Amino acid sequence: MPRKVKLILNPMADMGRAWKTANDLRPVAQEFKGELTWSGTVYPTHAIELARQAAEEGYDMVVAMGGDGTVHEVMNGLMQVPEEKRPVLGIVPIGSGNDFAYAMGVTQKSSHALAHALKAENIHAIDIGLMTDEHGRREYFDNTLGIGFDAVVTIRTHKLPIIKGFLMYLTAVIQTIIMNHNPAKMQIATETEKWEEDVIMLTLCNGPREGGGFMLSPDSKNDDGIMEFLTVNKVSRPTMFRLVPEFMNGTHMRFKQIRMGKFKTFSITSDLPLYIHADGEVFTSFGSNLRSVNFQILPQALRVVKG
């Protein structure tokens, strides 16, 4: 059982309802026998700093309370410290998508998830992806990283304040098909093959699902030392609409315009700027001119409490 636990809460998660959820969790937190402190995030990337500080201060567990974005930031903070000092990650999912929590089997409601995390009986080492761009910027990802179509969808969800959850992602998908339908010519290489393709969407998958319900890579496991990639090559808008329910059901592999494979290292050079999301957090947005990125997998890099 962990002795010293830091809870990092994103008060804006779940459209600002996270404060109320956190209040409901206080009785669970008060039962914990060790040392437990709460921190709330105040600005974007704050959870990265809070998690790194917690690791440096000797906490042996950090619990991310929020959505995939909060988990992504906490994980990036933990990955910045040496492995032997890295605390265990716990998750209390209170966001819109909660796709990483889904991959870890943490699907209980928040009070049960917190009690389960604090018991820390089922700790599991998982793989983490690392992206390095042409300027040397590094970003870790735990679940999915999307380039092109699903990154633009993510950018659009941030402009949709009224709706939430899966409907928010679906609305953004429809907008993106109508307004941003331009494939990029990409040179792609893994450790075993090289090819060139006109790509509308490219996703790297450490877990099976993104966007709260799109089963992009149903067989992906985050502890097998390998990741999956998926590309959608140049297709018409009607075909893209046709693919949406297939992505929801995880039945898209039968379409010839979709390529899927496995990798340990992956690199891309593109003729158009690359729009990128990592775990639903926007890495490059409209106006960026990034055209080249490299990826690698870090096997068993982070210990996480499983559901």
Coordinates of N, CA, C and O in Angstrom, one line a residue, residues 129-133 139 141 145-147 189-191 202 204 227 263-268 274 276-278 283 292-298:
G129 N 4.6 5.7 -25.2 CA 5.2 6.2 -26.5 C 5.9 7.5 -26.3 O 5.5 8.3 -25.4
L130 N 6.9 7.7 -27.1 CA 7.7 9.0 -27.0 C 7.8 9.5 -28.4 O 8.3 8.9 -29.3
M131 N 7.3 10.8 -28.6 CA 7.4 11.5 -29.8 C 8.5 12.5 -29.7 O 8.6 13.2 -28.7
T132 N 9.4 12.6 -30.7 CA 10.4 13.7 -30.8 C 10.2 14.4 -32.1 O 10.2 13.8 -33.2
D133 N 10.0 15.7 -32.1 CA 9.7 16.4 -33.4 C 11.1 17.0 -33.9 O 12.1 16.9 -33.3
E139 N 7.4 14.6 -26.3 CA 6.1 14.4 -25.7 C 5.8 12.9 -25.5 O 6.0 12.2 -26.5
F141 N 3.2 9.8 -24.7 CA 1.7 9.5 -24.8 C 1.5 8.1 -24.3 O 2.3 7.2 -24.4
L145 N -2.0 8.6 -30.3 CA -1.5 9.8 -30.9 C -2.0 9.9 -32.3 O -1.8 8.9 -33.1
G146 N -2.6 11.0 -32.7 CA -3.2 11.1 -34.0 C -2.6 12.3 -34.8 O -2.3 13.3 -34.2
I147 N -2.5 12.0 -36.1 CA -1.9 13.0 -37.0 C -2.9 13.2 -38.1 O -3.4 12.2 -38.7
A189 N 8.3 5.4 -42.2 CA 9.2 4.3 -42.0 C 9.0 3.7 -40.6 O 8.8 4.5 -39.7
T190 N 9.0 2.4 -40.6 CA 9.1 1.7 -39.3 C 10.4 1.0 -39.3 O 11.2 1.1 -40.2
E191 N 10.7 0.2 -38.2 CA 11.9 -0.5 -38.2 C 12.0 -1.6 -39.2 O 13.1 -2.2 -39.5
L202 N -3.7 9.4 -39.6 CA -2.7 8.4 -39.1 C -2.8 8.4 -37.6 O -2.7 9.5 -36.9
L204 N -1.4 6.3 -34.0 CA -0.6 5.4 -33.4 C -1.3 4.9 -32.1 O -1.8 5.8 -31.3
M227 N 3.5 -1.3 -30.6 CA 2.3 -0.4 -30.8 C 1.8 -0.7 -32.2 O 2.5 -1.2 -33.1
F263 N 4.6 -1.6 -34.8 CA 6.0 -0.9 -34.9 C 6.6 -0.8 -33.5 O 5.9 -0.8 -32.5
K264 N 7.9 -0.6 -33.5 CA 8.6 -0.2 -32.3 C 9.2 1.2 -32.5 O 9.3 1.9 -31.6
T265 N 9.6 1.5 -33.8 CA 10.0 2.8 -34.1 C 9.2 3.3 -35.3 O 8.9 2.4 -36.2
F266 N 8.9 4.6 -35.5 CA 8.0 5.0 -36.5 C 8.5 6.5 -36.8 O 8.7 7.3 -35.9
S267 N 8.6 6.8 -38.1 CA 9.0 8.2 -38.5 C 8.2 8.6 -39.7 O 7.8 7.8 -40.5
I268 N 7.9 9.9 -39.7 CA 7.1 10.5 -40.7 C 7.7 11.8 -41.2 O 8.2 12.6 -40.4
L274 N 2.0 19.1 -40.1 CA 1.4 18.0 -39.3 C 0.6 18.5 -38.1 O 1.2 19.2 -37.3
I276 N -1.2 17.5 -34.8 CA -1.0 16.3 -33.9 C -1.7 16.5 -32.6 O -1.7 17.5 -32.0
H277 N -2.4 15.4 -32.2 CA -2.8 15.3 -30.8 C -2.2 14.1 -30.1 O -1.9 13.1 -30.8
A278 N -1.9 14.3 -28.8 CA -1.3 13.2 -28.0 C -2.3 12.9 -26.9 O -2.5 13.8 -26.0
F283 N -1.0 19.0 -29.7 CA 0.4 19.2 -29.7 C 0.8 20.3 -30.7 O 1.6 21.2 -30.4
S292 N 8.0 16.9 -39.7 CA 8.8 15.7 -39.5 C 8.8 15.3 -38.0 O 9.1 16.1 -37.1
V293 N 8.4 14.0 -37.7 CA 8.4 13.5 -36.3 C 8.9 12.1 -36.3 O 8.7 11.3 -37.2
N294 N 9.5 11.7 -35.1 CA 9.9 10.3 -34.9 C 9.2 9.8 -33.6 O 9.0 10.6 -32.7
F295 N 9.0 8.5 -33.6 CA 8.4 7.9 -32.4 C 9.1 6.6 -32.0 O 9.7 5.9 -32.9
Q296 N 9.1 6.4 -30.7 CA 9.6 5.1 -30.2 C 8.8 4.6 -29.1 O 8.0 5.4 -28.5
I297 N 8.8 3.3 -28.8 CA 8.1 2.8 -27.7 C 9.0 2.5 -26.5 O 10.2 2.1 -26.7
L298 N 8.6 2.9 -25.3 CA 9.4 2.6 -24.1 C 8.7 1.5 -23.3 O 7.7 1.8 -22.6

